[in-house]
C-alpha positions in Angstrom: 12.7 8.6 -6.1 13.8 11.4 -3.7 10.8 13.1 -2.1 11.9 16.1 0.0 10.8 19.6 1.0 11.8 22.5 -1.3 9.7 25.3 0.2 7.1 26.0 2.9 4.8 28.8 2.0 2.2 30.8 4.0 -0.4 33.1 2.6 -1.8 36.0 4.6 -5.5 36.9 4.4 -4.7 39.9 2.1 -2.6 37.7 -0.3 1.0 38.3 0.9 3.3 35.4 0.8 5.9 34.1 3.3 8.4 31.6 1.8 10.7 29.4 3.7 13.0 27.7 1.2 15.1 24.6 2.0 18.1 23.0 0.5 17.6 19.6 -1.1 19.7 16.7 0.3 21.4 18.7 3.0 21.1 19.6 6.7 18.8 22.6 7.1 18.8 24.4 10.5 16.2 26.9 11.8 17.4 28.2 15.1 15.5 30.7 17.2 13.8 31.6 20.4 10.7 30.0 21.8 7.2 30.9 20.5 8.5 31.8 17.0 6.6 29.0 15.1 9.4 26.4 14.7 7.2 23.5 16.0 4.4 24.5 13.7 6.4 23.4 10.7 5.8 19.7 11.4 2.1 20.3 11.7 2.0 22.3 8.5 3.8 19.6 6.5 1.7 16.9 8.1 -1.5 18.8 7.1 -0.3 19.3 3.6 0.5 15.6 3.1 -3.0 14.5 3.8 -3.7 14.4 7.5 -7.4 14.8 8.1 -7.3 17.5 10.7 -5.1 20.5 11.1 -3.0 20.4 14.3 -1.3 23.8 14.0 -1.7 25.3 17.5 -4.4 27.9 18.1 -3.0 31.4 18.2 -1.1 33.8 15.9 -0.6 31.3 13.0 -4.3 30.2 13.0 -5.5 33.8 13.1 -3.2 35.4 10.5 -2.6 32.7 7.9 -5.2 31.9 5.2 -3.5 29.0 3.3 -0.6 26.6 4.2 1.5 25.2 1.3 4.4 23.0 0.8 6.5 22.6 -2.4 7.8 19.1 -2.6 10.9 18.0 -4.7 10.0 14.7 -6.3 12.8 13.5 -8.5 13.1 15.8 -11.4 9.6 17.3 -10.8 7.9 19.4 -8.2 4.5 19.1 -6.5 2.9 22.1 -4.9 0.2 21.3 -2.3 -1.8 24.0 -0.6 -4.6 23.6 2.0 -6.8 26.3 3.4 -6.3 27.1 7.1 -9.5 26.0 8.8 -9.2 29.0 11.1 -9.5 29.3 14.9 -11.7 26.7 16.5 -12.1 24.5 13.3 -10.5 21.2 12.7 -10.1 21.0 8.9 -10.9 22.5 5.6 -11.9 20.5 2.4 -10.1 23.1 0.2 -7.0 21.6 -1.4 -5.1 23.0 -4.4 -2.4 20.9 -6.2 0.0 21.9 -9.0 2.6 19.8 -10.7 5.6 20.9 -12.8 9.3 21.3 -12.9 10.0 24.9 -11.7 6.9 26.0 -9.8 6.7 29.4 -8.3 4.2 30.0 -5.5 0.9 31.1 -7.2 -1.0 34.1 -6.2 -3.7 33.5 -3.6 -6.4 34.1 -6.2 -5.2 31.0 -8.0 -5.7 28.8 -4.9 -9.0 27.2 -5.9 -10.0 23.7 -4.7 -9.0 21.1 -7.4 -8.3 18.0 -5.3 -10.0 15.9 -2.7 -8.2 14.5 0.4 -8.4 10.9 -1.0 -7.0 12.0 -4.4 -4.2 13.9 -2.6 -3.2 10.7 -0.7 -3.3 8.6 -3.9 -1.2 11.1 -5.8 1.4 11.4 -3.0 1.5 7.6 -2.7 2.5 7.4 -6.4 4.9 10.3 -6.1 6.8 8.6 -3.2 6.7 5.2 -5.0 4.3 3.2 -2.9 3.1 0.2 -4.9 0.0 -2.0 -4.3 0.4 -3.7 -1.0 -1.6 -5.3 1.7 -0.9 -6.7 5.2 -3.2 -9.4 6.4 -3.3 -10.0 10.1 -2.6 -13.6 11.3 -5.4 -16.0 11.6 -7.5 -15.5 14.7 -7.1 -11.7 14.8 -10.0 -9.5 14.1 -8.4 -6.3 12.7 -8.9 -5.5 9.1 -6.1 -5.9 6.4 -3.9 -2.8 6.1 -2.7 -1.0 3.0 0.5 1.0 3.6 0.2 4.7 2.4 2.3 7.8 2.6 0.5 8.6 5.9 2.2 5.5 7.4 5.5 6.3 5.8 5.5 9.8 7.3 5.6 8.2 10.8 9.4 8.0 10.2 9.8 11.6 9.0 8.6 13.6 12.1 9.9 13.9 15.6 8.3 16.8 17.5 9.6 18.1 20.8 7.2 16.0 22.9 8.3 12.8 21.1 12.0 13.2 20.6 12.7 12.9 24.4 10.1 10.3 25.2 11.1 7.0 26.8 7.8 5.4 25.9 7.1 6.6 22.3 9.7 6.1 19.6 7.8 7.1 16.5 5.5 9.9 15.6 2.0 9.6 17.0 2.5 6.0 18.1 1.0 6.9 21.5 -2.2 6.1 19.7 -2.6 2.3 19.9 -4.2 2.1 16.4 -1.4 4.1 14.8 1.2 2.0 16.7 -0.4 -1.2 15.3 -0.4 0.3 11.8 3.3 1.0 12.1 4.0 -2.5 13.2 2.0 -3.9 10.2 3.5 -1.5 7.6 7.1 -1.3 8.7 8.1 -4.7 7.1 6.8 -3.3 3.7 8.7 -0.1 4.1 11.9 -1.9 5.0 11.6 -4.1 1.9 10.9 -7.4 3.5 7.7 -8.0 1.7 7.6 -9.3 -1.9 6.3 -6.6 -4.3 4.1 -9.2 -6.1 2.5 -10.4 -2.8 -0.9 -8.7 -3.5 -1.4 -10.6 -6.8 -0.3 -13.9 -5.3 -2.7 -13.4 -2.4 -5.5 -12.8 -4.8 -4.6 -16.1 -6.6 -4.5 -17.9 -3.3 -8.0 -16.5 -2.3 -9.4 -17.8 -5.6 -7.8 -21.2 -5.2 -9.2 -21.5 -1.6 -12.7 -20.6 -2.8 -12.5 -23.3 -5.5 -11.3 -25.8 -3.0 -14.1 -25.0 -0.6 -16.6 -25.5 -3.4 -15.2 -28.9 -4.3 -14.9 -30.1 -0.7 -18.5 -29.0 0.0 -19.7 -30.9 -3.1 -17.8 -34.0 -2.1 -19.0 -33.8 1.5 -22.7 -33.6 0.4 -22.2 -36.7 -1.8 -20.5 -38.6 1.0 -23.1 -37.7 3.6 -25.9 -38.8 1.3 -24.6 -42.4 1.5 -25.2 -42.8 5.2 -29.0 -42.3 4.8 -29.2 -44.2 1.5 -31.0 -47.3 2.8 -33.6 -45.4 4.7 -34.4 -43.1 1.8 -34.5 -46.0 -0.7 -36.9 -48.0 1.5 -39.2 -45.0 1.9 -39.3 -44.5 -1.9 -40.1 -48.2 -2.4 -43.0 -48.0 0.1 -44.3 -44.9 -1.6 -44.1 -46.7 -5.0 -46.1 -49.6 -3.6 -48.7 -47.2 -2.2 -49.3 -45.6 -5.6 -49.4 -48.8 -7.5 -46.1 -48.7 -9.2 -44.7 -51.8 -7.4 -46.4 -55.0 -6.4 -47.1 -55.0 -2.6 -45.5 -58.5 -2.4 -42.0 -57.2 -3.5 -39.6 -57.4 -0.5 -36.0 -55.9 -0.4 -33.7 -55.8 2.7 -30.5 -54.4 1.2 -29.7 -51.1 -0.6 -28.8 -53.1 -3.7 -32.2 -54.9 -3.7 -34.1 -51.7 -3.1 -32.3 -49.9 -6.0 -32.9 -53.0 -8.2 -36.6 -52.6 -7.6 -36.7 -48.9 -8.1 -34.5 -48.7 -11.2 -37.1 -50.0 -13.7 -39.6 -47.3 -12.5 -37.2 -44.5 -13.5 -37.4 -45.6 -17.1 -41.1 -46.5 -17.3 -43.5 -44.4 -19.4 -46.3 -43.7 -16.9 -47.4 -40.3 -18.2 -49.1 -39.4 -21.5 -47.3 -37.4 -24.1 -50.0 -34.7 -24.1 -48.9 -33.3 -20.7 -46.6 -30.3 -21.2 -45.8 -27.6 -18.6 -45.3 -24.3 -20.3 -43.6 -22.6 -17.3 -40.8 -25.2 -17.4 -40.2 -24.4 -21.1 -40.1 -20.7 -20.3 -37.7 -21.3 -17.5 -35.4 -23.4 -19.8 -35.5 -20.5 -22.4 -34.5 -18.1 -19.7 -31.6 -20.3 -18.6 -30.4 -20.5 -22.2 -30.5 -16.7 -22.6 -28.7 -16.4 -19.3 -26.0 -18.8 -20.5 -25.4 -16.8 -23.7 -25.0 -13.6 -21.7 -22.6 -15.3 -19.3 -20.5 -16.7 -22.2 -20.2 -13.3 -23.8 -19.3 -11.6 -20.5 -16.7 -14.3 -19.8 -15.1 -13.9 -23.2 -14.9 -10.1 -22.6 -13.2 -10.7 -19.3 -10.8 -13.2 -20.8 -10.0 -10.7 -23.6 -9.4 -7.9 -21.1 -7.2 -10.2 -19.1 -5.1 -11.0 -22.1 -4.9 -7.3 -23.0 -3.9 -6.4 -19.4 -1.2 -9.0 -19.2 0.1 -7.8 -22.6 0.1 -4.2 -21.3 2.0 -5.2 -18.2 4.7 -6.9 -20.4 4.8 -4.0 -22.9 4.9 -1.4 -20.1 8.0 -3.1 -18.6 9.6 -3.4 -22.0 8.9 0.3 -22.8 10.4 1.4 -19.5 13.6 -0.6 -20.2 13.8 0.6 -23.8 13.1 4.2 -22.8 15.7 3.9 -20.0 18.3 2.7 -22.6 17.4 5.5 -25.0 17.7 8.0 -22.2 21.1 6.6 -21.3 22.3 6.8 -24.9 21.0 10.3 -25.3 22.7 11.3 -22.0 25.9 11.2 -23.9 25.1 14.8 -24.9 26.7 15.7 -21.6 30.1 14.9 -23.2 29.7 17.7 -25.7 30.2 21.3 -24.6 30.5 23.2 -27.9 26.9 24.1 -28.7 28.0 26.5 -31.5 29.9 23.9 -33.5 29.6 23.8 -37.4 27.0 21.1 -38.1 27.0 21.4 -41.9 30.6 20.0 -42.4 32.2 16.8 -41.5 34.3 17.2 -38.3 37.0 14.9 -39.8 37.5 15.9 -43.5 35.5 19.2 -43.4 33.6 18.2 -46.5 30.0 19.5 -46.9 27.4 17.1 -45.5 24.2 16.5 -47.5 22.4 16.1 -44.2 23.7 18.3 -41.4 24.5 16.7 -38.0 21.9 17.3 -35.3 22.8 20.1 -33.0 23.6 19.5 -29.3 20.4 21.4 -28.4 18.3 19.0 -30.5 19.8 16.0 -28.8 19.3 17.6 -25.4 15.7 18.3 -26.4 15.2 14.7 -27.3 16.8 13.7 -24.0 14.4 16.0 -22.0 11.4 14.6 -23.9 12.5 11.0 -23.3 13.1 11.8 -19.7 9.6 13.3 -19.2 8.0 10.3 -21.0 9.9 7.9 -18.8 9.0 9.8 -15.7 5.3 9.8 -16.7 5.4 6.0 -17.1 7.1 5.6 -13.7 4.9 8.0 -11.7 1.6 7.5 -13.4 1.8 3.7 -13.9 -1.6 2.2 -13.5 -2.2 -0.3 -10.7 -1.9 -3.2 -13.1 -1.6 -5.9 -10.4 -4.8 -4.9 -8.7 -6.6 -4.9 -12.0 -5.3 -8.3 -12.9 -6.4 -9.6 -9.5 -9.9 -8.2 -10.0 -10.2 -9.6 -13.6 -9.1 -13.0 -12.4 -11.7 -12.9 -9.6 -14.4 -12.0 -12.1 -13.2 -14.8 -14.5 -13.5 -17.4 -11.6 -16.9 -16.1 -10.6 -18.3 -16.2 -14.2 -16.9 -19.7 -14.7 -18.7 -20.8 -11.5 -22.0 -19.2 -12.6 -21.7 -21.0 -16.0 -21.3 -24.3 -14.2 -24.3 -23.6 -12.0 -26.3 -22.6 -15.1 -25.4 -25.8 -16.9 -26.5 -27.9 -13.8 -29.8 -26.0 -13.7 -30.4 -26.5 -17.4 -29.7 -30.2 -17.1 -32.1 -30.5 -14.1 -34.8 -28.5 -16.0 -34.4 -30.7 -19.1 -34.8 -33.8 -17.0 -37.8 -32.4 -15.4 -39.4 -31.5 -18.7 -38.8 -34.9 -20.1 -40.6 -36.5 -17.1 -43.4 -34.0 -17.2 -43.9 -34.5 -20.9 -44.6 -38.2 -20.3 -47.1 -37.8 -17.5 -50.8 -38.3 -18.1 -53.4 -36.4 -16.2 -54.7 -39.5 -14.4 -51.1 -40.5 -13.3 -49.9 -37.3 -11.6 -49.3 -38.9 -8.3 -47.4 -41.8 -9.9 -45.3 -39.3 -11.9 -44.3 -37.4 -8.8 -43.1 -40.6 -7.2 -41.2 -41.5 -10.4 -39.6 -38.1 -10.2 -38.5 -38.7 -6.6 -37.1 -42.1 -7.6 -35.3 -40.7 -10.6 -33.7 -37.9 -8.5 -32.7 -40.4 -5.8 -31.1 -42.8 -8.3 -29.1 -40.0 -10.0 -27.8 -39.0 -6.6 -27.0 -42.6 -5.7 -25.0 -43.0 -9.0 -23.0 -39.8 -8.2 -22.2 -41.0 -4.7 -21.1 -44.3 -6.1 -18.8 -42.8 -8.7 -17.1 -39.7 -7.2 -13.5 -40.6 -8.0 -13.2 -37.8 -10.5 -14.4 -35.3 -7.8 -11.9 -36.7 -5.3 -9.1 -36.1 -7.8 -10.3 -32.5 -8.3 -10.2 -31.9 -4.6 -6.7 -33.3 -4.3 -5.5 -31.1 -7.2 -7.1 -28.0 -5.6 -5.5 -28.7 -2.3 -2.1 -29.0 -4.0 -2.6 -25.7 -5.7 -3.6 -24.0 -2.5 -0.5 -25.4 -0.7 1.8 -24.2 -3.5 0.4 -20.7 -3.5 0.4 -20.5 0.3 4.1 -21.4 0.2 4.8 -18.6 -2.2 3.2 -16.0 0.0 4.2 -17.6 3.3 5.5 -15.4 6.1 8.7 -17.5 6.6 10.8 -15.9 3.9 9.4 -12.4 4.7 10.2 -13.0 8.4 13.8 -14.1 7.6 14.3 -11.0 5.5 12.8 -8.8 8.2 15.1 -10.2 10.9 18.2 -9.8 8.6 17.3 -6.2 7.8 16.6 -5.3 11.5 20.0 -6.8 12.4 21.7 -4.6 9.8 19.9 -1.5 11.1 20.8 -2.5 14.6 24.5 -2.5 13.7 24.1 1.0 12.2 22.5 2.2 15.4 25.3 0.7 17.4 27.9 2.4 15.3 26.2 5.8 15.6 26.0 5.4 19.4 29.8 5.3 19.6 29.7 9.0 18.5 27.5 10.0 21.4 28.1 9.8 25.1 25.1 7.6 25.8 24.4 5.0 28.5 24.8 1.4 27.0 26.7 2.9 24.0 29.1 -0.1 24.0 26.2 -2.6 23.8 24.6 -4.1 20.7 21.5 -2.0 19.9 18.4 -3.3 18.1 15.0 -2.1 17.0 12.2 -4.2 18.5 9.4 -4.0 15.9 6.9 -5.8 18.1 7.2 -3.2 20.9 8.4 -0.3 18.8 11.3 0.5 21.0 15.1 0.5 21.1 16.7 -2.3 23.1 20.3 -2.5 24.3 21.6 -6.1 24.7 23.9 -6.0 27.7 25.7 -8.6 29.8 22.9 -8.2 32.3 20.2 -8.8 29.8 18.1 -6.7 27.4 17.5 -3.1 28.4 14.5 -1.3 26.6 14.5 2.4 26.1 11.9 2.8 28.8 14.3 1.5 31.4 17.2 3.8 30.3 17.7 6.9 32.4 18.0 10.6 31.4 16.6 12.7 28.6 20.0 12.7 26.9 19.7 8.9 26.3 16.1 9.2 25.1 16.9 11.9 22.6 20.1 10.3 21.5 18.4 6.9 20.8 15.5 8.6 19.1 17.9 10.4 16.7 20.2 7.5 15.9 17.3 5.2 15.3 15.7 7.5 12.8 19.1 8.2 11.1 19.7 4.4 10.8 16.2 3.8 9.4 16.6 6.6 6.8 20.0 5.4 5.8 18.4 1.9 5.2 15.4 3.4 3.3 17.8 5.3 1.0 20.1 2.4 0.4 17.2 0.2 -0.5 15.3 2.9 -2.4 12.3 2.3 -0.3 9.1 4.4 -0.7 9.6 6.6 2.3 9.9 10.4 2.0 13.6 11.4 2.1 13.3 14.1 4.8 13.4 14.0 8.6 12.3 16.9 10.8 13.7 17.0 14.3 12.2 19.5 16.8 14.4 20.6 19.7 16.9 17.7 19.9 19.1 19.7 22.3 16.4 20.1 24.9 18.0 17.7 27.4 21.0 20.0 27.6 19.7 23.3 26.4 16.1 23.8 27.6 14.2 27.0 26.6 14.7 28.6 30.0 18.5 28.6 29.4 18.1 30.2 25.9 20.4 33.2 25.5 19.6 36.1 23.2 21.7 34.7 20.4 21.2 31.0 21.1 24.8 30.5 22.2 25.6 27.5 24.3 28.7 29.0 25.8 27.1 29.3 29.2 26.3 25.6 29.4 28.4 23.2 31.4 31.2 21.6 29.4 29.5 18.2 29.3 26.3 19.7 28.1 28.1 21.7 25.3 30.0 18.6 24.3 26.8 16.5 24.2 25.0 19.0 22.0 27.9 19.4 19.6 28.3 15.6 19.3 24.6 15.1 18.6 24.5 17.8 15.9 27.7 16.6 14.4 26.4 13.1 14.1 23.3 14.4 12.3 25.4 16.4 9.9 27.8 13.5 9.3 25.0 11.1 8.4 23.4 13.6 6.0 26.7 14.1 4.2 27.3 10.4 4.1 24.1 9.6 2.1 23.7 13.0 0.4 21.7 14.0 -1.6 19.2 11.2 -0.6 18.4 12.6 2.8 17.3 16.0 3.9 17.2 16.8 7.7 15.4 19.9 9.0 16.7 20.7 12.4 14.6 23.0 14.6 16.3 24.2 17.8 17.0 27.0 20.2 20.7 26.3 20.2 23.0 28.1 17.7 26.5 26.5 17.6 29.5 28.7 16.9 30.8 26.3 14.2 31.4 27.1 10.6 29.6 23.9 9.4 26.6 24.7 11.6 26.5 28.3 10.4 26.5 27.1 6.8 23.5 24.9 7.5 21.4 27.6 9.1 18.7 28.9 6.7 17.0 31.3 9.1 17.5 32.6 12.6 14.2 33.5 14.3 15.2 36.1 16.9 14.7 39.8 17.5 11.2 39.9 15.9 11.8 37.5 13.0 9.4 34.6 13.2 7.5 32.2 11.0 4.6 34.7 10.6 5.9 38.2 9.8 5.2 40.8 12.3 3.6 43.1 9.8 0.9 40.4 9.2 0.0 40.7 12.9 0.3 44.4 13.4 -2.4 45.3 10.8 
């Protein structure tokens, strides 16, 4: 889905509106003098796409604007987002107004009432740009938390302000902050398309399989460890049985088998009277049975919901395909142009029809309805994978609790049976018999654990299979392939600019977030390249190559790129003429500016209408194509904030 900027709107304190409309899928140029508000546009869009604080510079804009708003073009719909200006000295405002539709006009200031939270705005924009469930998990041994890519990460590739575009150290927006830089490194593979879209669900299944394996291994380990102390424990029990009169003092046993042979008869002997009953044990057993019934009911509900969710996922995909086919068939209406045709007679024999043919308008209406329904399914699709993962985790947890409940019930029943046999004058003997019985049951389990060993082996095989499916090897191979393709695009673009190392193979180093030129003398990173012209040029061509890739692969990254002052290496503010002309520049500077702007325009035309570039600059080229791209010139009193807002 194309996500671009249709309009930037400012509201004055008395309700007047300043609109700055943009053309979708084209190069949009705003040229003008310094201190007219060009650089504030990036901060306004950044604020209206969910940034926590407002970074619009203190001054005229902060004092004279009450609300900032952006109208986004999202496929066939529009999203209007307005945020209250926090005002001078304040960092942010919680007031957010959102409106969705197809032909939105800026509402009056009186209509701007908070109806969204910042978190809700982020989630809505994530869905609008097409970001699915995702999660990056750091490699083992690293302490940082898993990362979910959002539109805030995607916008890193959509902004280049004037302090970043000529930097030799920072390639992407705000990556001077180490935390943001790490987030870009972690999220870029997802945005490039190197990560499997079903990875989150597979990771959840892998987590559940690992938990089950750990449980089985712990159980097997406990049984195995018990065997090493078996002889000591068995002898101690035999001595205790002798001391309470259960075994003749003359009985001797030196091996585990002999000791167990002496203890085994005691476990089945009736040493306690049948009158002895412990009520609390019966109560505990009743509670366990009630708990088991509740767990069974809850597990059945979860299983039912799982089946319904899986069915919904299947039907949702089927509906999308069927609706897409119906929309394609209805789109045939575009072949008919005569909306006024006679629908009551046969177009071939002119005989009167019992049922008139549907009018073109009716078919078009059906197409529009189908289109809206399909769009609703695509943009408002629930996060089914995350729900499936949660339900599967609940199912595993409930099954584990049922197993534990069964074990506790069995233990309680055994205890009740022993206690029911005890007599008041044989309490001590009964306790010893209980110990012996418990020991013998443990000994039997440790002697026959082959079934548990098989379960552990099967669990390990399942973990290995799932780990292979979500392994990083395939993702890393795809990532390297994609970066190589992007590097070739960068190299091709560099041929159009007079840059140092332009004949070398260029590549994007995702680990260091920089551009590297592979030369015969070795790799040369951006930081070791000289001159502002090179830094600006490599910034621009890197972002153009990335956006071309994003558009070719239909990746969930906004389809706009805002470049602030890319000509500054050749046309700094102090050289700005009254009309922005570059005629007074040296020939090599004029040529460099023209080549840079021409490359931007050429790439936009090449992938139109998927990419929108907003170019903010002092320079104003005397070229027809450039003049056609200019949407406003901010000179001679014309600025972002109208003068009559200021001179009140």
